[in-house]
């Protein structure tokens, strides 16, 4: 082969290679990650919860033979709520005007009554997924307790009352009396097996335990929440978010408008969207639903022990609280808080860690009885007993001073005044037993 022939072959090969590369460039389609069309948040792996997962009764109170018995136990609450979920309710009507305000408390706390008590008002149209409600046009009802009497009469129907205690509103519903008779046999007849409580108060009726309360003290290892995951969930476009580590309180993330602060001292993550500061008043139903949905969509249920604890329509705020073994953690480090603005979240607060593994602990604490604590509060000059709405045992969470990976849960007595739970000062810290 002469030189000219070799050149022709090489030139042909180069043309073919060039054509091949040009074709690949023209037809190349890179594989990008799908982009959310909503423009709200980036997608992250999350656990989602429904209304029945986070809205649960706080306690059940039985009034039997002139005495009062109450249970806060998780197993009891679960069994009673499961029993109610099988009831079919119908014919709702507002009977508030027929319940004399002077006799309202007798109507609610009357002998023979069972009270299923929630932590705050619950919109019925959201809770109807938990109950079997046979009613198309359900009235706007918010309640914080369900009240009924044992059905001992031969009537086919019995009454169930949905009560808003503070507003003194009562809605009556009908139910087949066989359901309440079954409840009577399973729970009410055994009411004396539960701890006995003493009634106190005039403006606010309190039921306090007659006997000392025993609670375990716990110590947990903790896991820090992935703040990058939170950032990606909360900011509409995380690539524009700048991190500033020089902030005194901790790490600060901002996109120029919204701000997320990981506070190392308080162990809380706070997110603020100033553009949403103005408030638009919304119903309790909408407020609670969008608050649960917000946590569902923003990686908020790292710990599944958070339950609905309260809402404030005027402030457009909702709180979810951490519960351990059925008892609430009352300090701020144990709550998720949301405040809503005109169209979106204005402020969001979430602990920066979640409880992981309980350490072996054989320490139980016997606290004073509710009766003793109530009398102690009455003797304190700076406490207005008319303003005390509740009295309960709960936990104070504290960081371990020797190990940042641990927290301890200390049993304490708390009283409620307004929306605040305040720890009862330790006069007698209780008897510790191993």
Coordinates of C-alpha atoms in Angstrom, one line a residue:
X1 CA 0.0 0.0 0.0
X2 CA 1.4 3.4 -1.0
X3 CA 1.4 6.4 1.2
X4 CA -1.6 8.1 -0.5
X5 CA -3.7 5.0 0.1
X6 CA -2.8 4.9 3.8
X7 CA -3.7 8.6 4.2
X8 CA -7.1 8.0 2.6
X9 CA -7.9 5.1 5.1
X10 CA -6.8 7.2 8.1
X11 CA -8.8 10.2 6.9
X12 CA -11.9 8.0 6.5
X13 CA -11.5 6.6 10.0
X14 CA -11.2 10.1 11.5
X15 CA -14.4 11.2 9.7
X16 CA -16.2 8.2 11.0
X17 CA -15.0 8.8 14.6
X18 CA -15.9 12.5 14.3
X19 CA -19.4 11.7 13.1
X20 CA -19.9 9.1 15.9
X21 CA -18.8 11.7 18.6
X22 CA -21.0 14.4 17.1
X23 CA -24.0 12.0 17.1
X24 CA -23.4 11.2 20.8
X25 CA -23.2 14.8 21.8
X26 CA -26.4 15.7 20.0
X27 CA -28.4 12.7 21.4
X28 CA -26.9 12.7 25.0
X29 CA -29.6 13.1 27.8
X30 CA -28.1 13.3 31.3
X31 CA -30.1 11.6 34.1
X32 CA -31.1 14.4 36.5
X33 CA -32.9 13.8 39.8
X34 CA -36.6 14.7 39.5
X35 CA -37.5 18.2 40.5
X36 CA -40.5 18.8 42.8
X37 CA -43.2 20.7 40.8
X38 CA -44.7 22.2 44.0
X39 CA -41.8 24.5 44.5
X40 CA -42.4 24.2 48.3
X41 CA -39.8 21.8 49.6
X42 CA -37.3 19.2 48.5
X43 CA -38.4 15.6 49.0
X44 CA -36.9 13.8 52.0
X45 CA -37.5 10.4 53.6
X46 CA -40.1 10.9 56.4
X47 CA -42.5 9.1 58.6
X48 CA -46.1 10.3 58.3
X49 CA -48.9 10.2 60.9
X50 CA -52.6 10.5 60.9
X51 CA -55.0 12.2 63.3
X52 CA -55.6 9.0 65.3
X53 CA -51.8 8.5 65.7
X54 CA -51.2 11.8 67.5
X55 CA -54.7 12.8 69.0
X56 CA -55.4 10.4 71.9
X57 CA -57.3 10.7 75.2
X58 CA -55.2 11.8 78.2
X59 CA -57.2 9.9 80.9
X60 CA -60.5 8.3 81.7
X61 CA -62.4 9.3 84.8
X62 CA -65.1 7.2 86.4
X63 CA -67.7 8.5 88.9
X64 CA -69.1 5.6 90.7
X65 CA -71.0 5.3 94.1
X66 CA -70.0 8.8 95.1
X67 CA -66.3 8.1 94.4
X68 CA -63.9 9.1 91.6
X69 CA -61.5 6.7 89.9
X70 CA -59.0 7.7 87.1
X71 CA -56.5 6.0 84.9
X72 CA -53.7 7.5 82.8
X73 CA -52.2 4.2 81.8
X74 CA -51.3 3.8 78.1
X75 CA -52.7 0.2 78.0
X76 CA -56.0 1.3 79.6
X77 CA -56.3 4.3 77.2
X78 CA -55.6 2.1 74.2
X79 CA -58.2 -0.5 75.2
X80 CA -60.9 2.1 75.9
X81 CA -60.2 4.0 72.7
X82 CA -60.3 0.8 70.7
X83 CA -63.7 0.0 72.3
X84 CA -65.1 3.5 71.3
X85 CA -63.8 3.1 67.7
X86 CA -66.5 0.4 67.2
X87 CA -69.4 2.7 68.1
X88 CA -71.7 4.1 65.5
X89 CA -72.8 7.7 66.4
X90 CA -75.6 9.6 64.8
X91 CA -78.2 12.4 65.3
X92 CA -75.8 15.1 66.6
X93 CA -77.5 18.2 68.1
X94 CA -76.4 21.1 70.2
X95 CA -78.1 21.0 73.6
X96 CA -75.9 23.7 75.3
X97 CA -78.9 25.9 75.9
X98 CA -80.7 23.2 77.8
X99 CA -77.8 22.6 80.2
X100 CA -78.1 25.2 82.9
X101 CA -74.7 26.9 83.4
X102 CA -75.1 26.6 87.2
X103 CA -75.5 22.8 86.8
X104 CA -73.0 22.3 84.0
X105 CA -70.3 20.7 86.3
X106 CA -72.9 18.4 87.8
X107 CA -74.0 17.4 84.3
X108 CA -70.4 16.5 83.4
X109 CA -69.1 15.1 86.7
X110 CA -72.4 13.5 87.9
X111 CA -72.4 10.1 89.7
X112 CA -72.5 7.3 87.2
X113 CA -70.7 9.2 84.4
X114 CA -67.6 8.2 82.5
X115 CA -65.4 11.0 81.2
X116 CA -63.0 10.4 78.4
X117 CA -60.7 13.4 78.7
X118 CA -58.4 14.9 76.0
X119 CA -55.5 17.3 76.5
X120 CA -57.2 20.1 74.6
X121 CA -60.1 20.8 72.3
X122 CA -60.4 18.3 69.4
X123 CA -62.3 19.1 66.2
X124 CA -64.9 16.3 65.7
X125 CA -64.7 16.5 61.9
X126 CA -61.0 15.4 62.1
X127 CA -61.6 12.9 64.9
X128 CA -64.5 11.2 63.0
X129 CA -62.0 8.9 61.3
X130 CA -61.3 7.4 64.7
X131 CA -65.1 7.2 65.5
X132 CA -67.7 5.6 63.3
X133 CA -70.0 8.6 62.7
X134 CA -73.1 8.1 60.6
X135 CA -73.9 11.7 59.8
X136 CA -73.4 13.6 56.5
X137 CA -73.9 17.2 57.7
X138 CA -71.9 17.1 60.9
X139 CA -72.1 20.4 62.9
X140 CA -69.0 22.3 63.8
X141 CA -68.0 20.7 67.0
X142 CA -64.8 21.0 69.1
X143 CA -64.6 19.0 72.4
X144 CA -62.2 18.0 75.1
X145 CA -64.1 15.2 76.7
X146 CA -66.7 12.6 75.8
X147 CA -69.3 11.9 78.6
X148 CA -71.8 9.1 79.0
X149 CA -73.6 7.0 81.6
X150 CA -73.9 3.2 81.8
X151 CA -76.9 2.1 79.8
X152 CA -78.9 0.1 82.3
X153 CA -82.3 1.0 80.8
X154 CA -84.2 -1.2 78.3
X155 CA -84.1 1.6 75.7
X156 CA -82.5 0.8 72.4
X157 CA -80.7 4.1 72.2
X158 CA -78.4 5.9 74.6
X159 CA -76.9 9.4 74.7
X160 CA -73.2 10.3 74.3
X161 CA -72.1 13.9 75.0
X162 CA -69.2 15.8 73.3
X163 CA -68.3 18.6 75.7
X164 CA -66.2 21.7 75.4
X165 CA -65.5 22.2 79.1
X166 CA -64.2 25.8 79.0
X167 CA -66.9 27.1 76.7
X168 CA -69.6 25.0 78.4
X169 CA -70.9 23.7 75.1
X170 CA -72.6 20.3 74.9
X171 CA -73.4 18.2 71.8
X172 CA -75.6 15.2 72.2
X173 CA -75.3 12.1 69.9
X174 CA -77.2 8.8 69.8
X175 CA -75.6 5.4 70.0
X176 CA -77.0 1.9 70.3
X177 CA -77.3 1.2 74.0
X178 CA -75.6 -2.3 73.5
X179 CA -72.3 -0.5 73.0
X180 CA -72.5 1.3 76.3
X181 CA -73.6 -1.8 78.1
X182 CA -70.6 -3.6 76.8
X183 CA -68.4 -0.7 77.9
X184 CA -70.0 -0.9 81.3
X185 CA -69.2 -4.6 81.7
X186 CA -65.6 -4.2 80.5
X187 CA -64.5 -1.0 82.3
X188 CA -67.1 0.8 84.4
X189 CA -67.8 -2.1 86.7
X190 CA -64.1 -2.4 87.3
X191 CA -63.6 1.3 88.1
X192 CA -62.6 0.6 91.7
X193 CA -59.5 -1.2 90.3
X194 CA -58.1 2.2 89.2
X195 CA -56.6 4.8 91.6
X196 CA -59.1 6.8 93.6
X197 CA -59.2 10.6 93.2
X198 CA -60.5 13.4 95.4
X199 CA -62.6 16.3 94.0
X200 CA -61.5 19.9 94.7
X201 CA -62.2 23.4 93.5
X202 CA -65.2 25.5 92.6
X203 CA -64.3 27.5 89.4
X204 CA -62.1 24.7 88.1
X205 CA -62.9 21.2 89.4
X206 CA -59.7 19.3 90.0
X207 CA -59.4 15.6 90.7
X208 CA -56.3 14.7 92.6
X209 CA -54.9 11.3 93.6
X210 CA -55.5 10.2 97.2
X211 CA -52.5 8.0 97.4
X212 CA -48.8 8.6 96.6
X213 CA -47.8 8.2 93.0
X214 CA -44.9 5.9 91.9
X215 CA -42.9 6.7 88.8
X216 CA -39.7 5.5 87.4
X217 CA -36.7 7.7 86.8
X218 CA -35.2 7.2 83.3
X219 CA -31.9 7.9 81.6
X220 CA -31.8 7.8 77.8
X221 CA -29.1 7.9 75.2
X222 CA -29.9 10.5 72.5
X223 CA -29.3 10.8 68.7
X224 CA -28.8 14.2 67.2
X225 CA -31.2 15.0 64.4
X226 CA -29.7 15.4 60.9
X227 CA -29.9 19.2 60.5
X228 CA -29.1 19.0 56.8
X229 CA -32.2 16.9 56.4
X230 CA -34.2 19.5 58.3
X231 CA -32.7 22.3 56.2
X232 CA -33.6 20.5 53.0
X233 CA -37.1 20.0 54.2
X234 CA -37.7 23.5 55.4
X235 CA -36.2 25.7 52.7
X236 CA -37.8 25.8 49.3
X237 CA -34.4 25.8 47.6
X238 CA -31.6 24.5 49.9
X239 CA -28.8 25.3 47.4
X240 CA -29.3 29.0 48.2
X241 CA -29.0 28.5 52.0
X242 CA -25.9 29.8 53.6
X243 CA -24.6 28.4 56.9
X244 CA -23.0 30.6 59.5
X245 CA -21.2 28.8 62.3
X246 CA -20.0 31.9 64.1
X247 CA -23.4 32.6 65.8
X248 CA -23.1 32.5 69.6
X249 CA -26.1 30.2 70.2
X250 CA -25.1 27.7 67.6
X251 CA -25.4 27.2 63.8
X252 CA -27.5 29.5 61.7
X253 CA -28.9 28.8 58.2
X254 CA -30.5 31.4 56.0
X255 CA -31.6 32.0 52.4
X256 CA -31.7 35.7 52.9
X257 CA -35.3 35.6 54.1
X258 CA -36.0 32.6 56.2
X259 CA -33.8 31.6 59.1
X260 CA -33.1 28.3 60.9
X261 CA -31.1 28.3 64.1
X262 CA -29.7 25.1 65.7
X263 CA -29.4 26.3 69.3
X264 CA -26.7 24.2 71.1
X265 CA -27.6 25.6 74.5
X266 CA -31.3 24.9 74.4
X267 CA -31.0 21.8 72.1
X268 CA -33.8 23.2 69.9
X269 CA -34.1 23.9 66.2
X270 CA -36.1 27.0 65.4
X271 CA -37.3 28.1 61.9
X272 CA -38.7 31.5 61.3
X273 CA -40.4 32.8 58.1
X274 CA -40.8 36.6 58.7
X275 CA -42.9 37.1 55.6
X276 CA -45.7 35.1 57.2
X277 CA -45.8 37.1 60.5
X278 CA -49.3 38.5 60.0
X279 CA -52.0 36.1 61.2
X280 CA -55.2 35.0 59.5
X281 CA -57.7 33.5 61.9
X282 CA -58.6 29.9 61.0
X283 CA -60.8 27.2 62.5
X284 CA -59.3 24.7 65.0
X285 CA -60.0 21.9 62.5
X286 CA -57.9 23.6 59.8
X287 CA -55.2 24.6 62.3
X288 CA -54.7 21.1 63.7
X289 CA -54.8 19.4 60.3
X290 CA -52.3 21.6 58.6
X291 CA -50.0 21.4 61.7
X292 CA -50.0 17.6 61.5
X293 CA -49.5 17.8 57.7
X294 CA -46.6 20.2 58.1
X295 CA -44.7 17.9 60.4
X296 CA -45.5 15.0 58.1
X297 CA -44.0 16.9 55.1
X298 CA -41.0 18.4 57.0
X299 CA -39.2 15.4 58.5
X300 CA -40.6 16.0 62.0
X301 CA -41.6 12.6 63.4
X302 CA -38.1 11.3 64.2
X303 CA -39.5 10.3 67.6
X304 CA -43.0 8.7 67.5
X305 CA -43.9 9.5 71.1
X306 CA -45.1 13.0 70.4
X307 CA -48.8 13.5 70.8
X308 CA -51.1 16.5 70.3
X309 CA -51.1 18.6 73.5
X310 CA -52.9 21.9 72.8
X311 CA -53.9 24.6 70.3
X312 CA -54.7 28.2 70.5
X313 CA -57.0 29.6 67.8
X314 CA -56.3 33.2 68.7
X315 CA -52.5 32.7 68.5
X316 CA -52.8 30.2 65.6
X317 CA -50.5 27.9 67.5
X318 CA -50.3 24.2 68.0
X319 CA -48.2 22.1 70.4
X320 CA -47.2 18.5 70.3
X321 CA -45.6 17.0 73.5
X322 CA -43.3 14.1 74.1
X323 CA -44.8 11.4 76.3
X324 CA -42.7 8.7 77.9
X325 CA -44.4 5.6 79.4
X326 CA -47.7 7.6 79.3
X327 CA -46.3 10.6 81.2
X328 CA -45.7 14.0 79.6
X329 CA -42.3 15.7 79.4
X330 CA -43.3 19.2 80.6
X331 CA -40.3 21.4 79.9
X332 CA -39.8 23.1 76.5
X333 CA -37.1 20.6 75.4
X334 CA -39.9 18.0 75.1
X335 CA -42.3 19.8 72.7
X336 CA -42.8 20.6 69.0
X337 CA -44.4 24.1 68.5
X338 CA -45.9 25.7 65.5
X339 CA -47.2 29.2 64.9
X340 CA -49.0 29.9 61.6
X341 CA -49.0 33.1 59.6
X342 CA -51.2 34.3 56.7
X343 CA -50.6 31.5 54.3
X344 CA -47.8 29.3 55.7
X345 CA -45.8 28.5 58.8
X346 CA -44.4 31.5 60.7
X347 CA -42.4 29.8 63.4
X348 CA -41.5 26.2 63.9
X349 CA -39.6 24.8 67.0
X350 CA -38.4 21.2 67.3
X351 CA -35.9 19.5 69.6
X352 CA -32.6 18.9 68.0
X353 CA -32.4 15.3 69.2
X354 CA -34.6 12.3 69.9
X355 CA -34.5 9.6 72.6
X356 CA -32.8 6.5 71.5
X357 CA -32.1 3.7 74.0
X358 CA -33.1 3.7 77.7
X359 CA -30.2 2.8 80.0
X360 CA -30.8 0.0 82.5
X361 CA -32.4 1.8 85.4
X362 CA -33.8 0.3 88.6
X363 CA -34.7 3.5 90.4
X364 CA -38.3 4.3 91.3
X365 CA -39.6 7.4 93.0
X366 CA -42.6 7.7 95.2
X367 CA -44.0 11.2 94.8
X368 CA -46.4 12.8 97.3
X369 CA -50.1 12.2 96.7
X370 CA -52.0 14.7 94.6
X371 CA -54.0 15.6 97.7
X372 CA -50.9 16.5 99.6
X373 CA -49.6 18.6 96.7
X374 CA -52.9 20.3 96.3
X375 CA -52.9 21.3 100.0
X376 CA -49.3 22.5 99.7
X377 CA -50.2 24.7 96.7
X378 CA -53.1 26.2 98.7
X379 CA -50.7 27.3 101.4
X380 CA -48.4 29.1 98.9
X381 CA -49.1 32.9 98.9
X382 CA -48.1 33.5 95.3
X383 CA -50.5 30.9 93.7
X384 CA -54.1 31.7 92.8
X385 CA -55.9 28.4 93.2
X386 CA -58.8 29.7 91.2
X387 CA -56.5 29.9 88.2
X388 CA -55.1 26.3 88.7
X389 CA -56.8 24.2 86.0
X390 CA -55.1 20.9 86.5
X391 CA -52.5 19.0 88.6
X392 CA -50.5 16.2 87.1
X393 CA -47.3 14.1 87.4
X394 CA -44.8 14.4 84.5
X395 CA -41.1 14.4 83.7
X396 CA -38.5 17.1 83.7
X397 CA -35.9 16.4 81.1
X398 CA -32.3 17.3 81.9
X399 CA -29.0 17.0 80.1
X400 CA -26.5 14.8 81.8
X401 CA -23.7 17.1 83.1
X402 CA -21.0 14.5 82.5
X403 CA -22.1 13.1 79.1
X404 CA -23.7 15.1 76.3
X405 CA -25.1 11.9 74.7
X406 CA -27.4 11.3 77.7
X407 CA -30.5 12.9 79.2
X408 CA -32.4 12.1 82.4
X409 CA -36.1 12.2 83.0
X410 CA -37.0 13.2 86.6
X411 CA -40.5 12.6 87.9
X412 CA -42.1 15.9 89.2
X413 CA -45.5 17.3 90.0
X414 CA -46.8 20.1 87.8
X415 CA -49.8 22.4 87.8
X416 CA -51.5 24.1 84.9
X417 CA -52.3 27.8 84.8
X418 CA -53.6 29.0 81.4
X419 CA -51.5 27.4 78.7
X420 CA -48.5 26.9 81.0
X421 CA -47.5 23.9 83.0
X422 CA -45.4 25.0 86.1
X423 CA -43.4 22.6 88.2
X424 CA -44.5 22.4 91.8
X425 CA -41.6 23.5 94.0
X426 CA -39.9 20.6 95.8
X427 CA -40.7 20.8 99.5
X428 CA -40.4 17.1 100.0
X429 CA -38.5 15.5 97.0
X430 CA -40.1 12.2 97.6
X431 CA -38.9 8.8 98.8
X432 CA -36.4 7.0 96.6
X433 CA -36.4 3.3 96.5
X434 CA -34.2 0.8 94.8

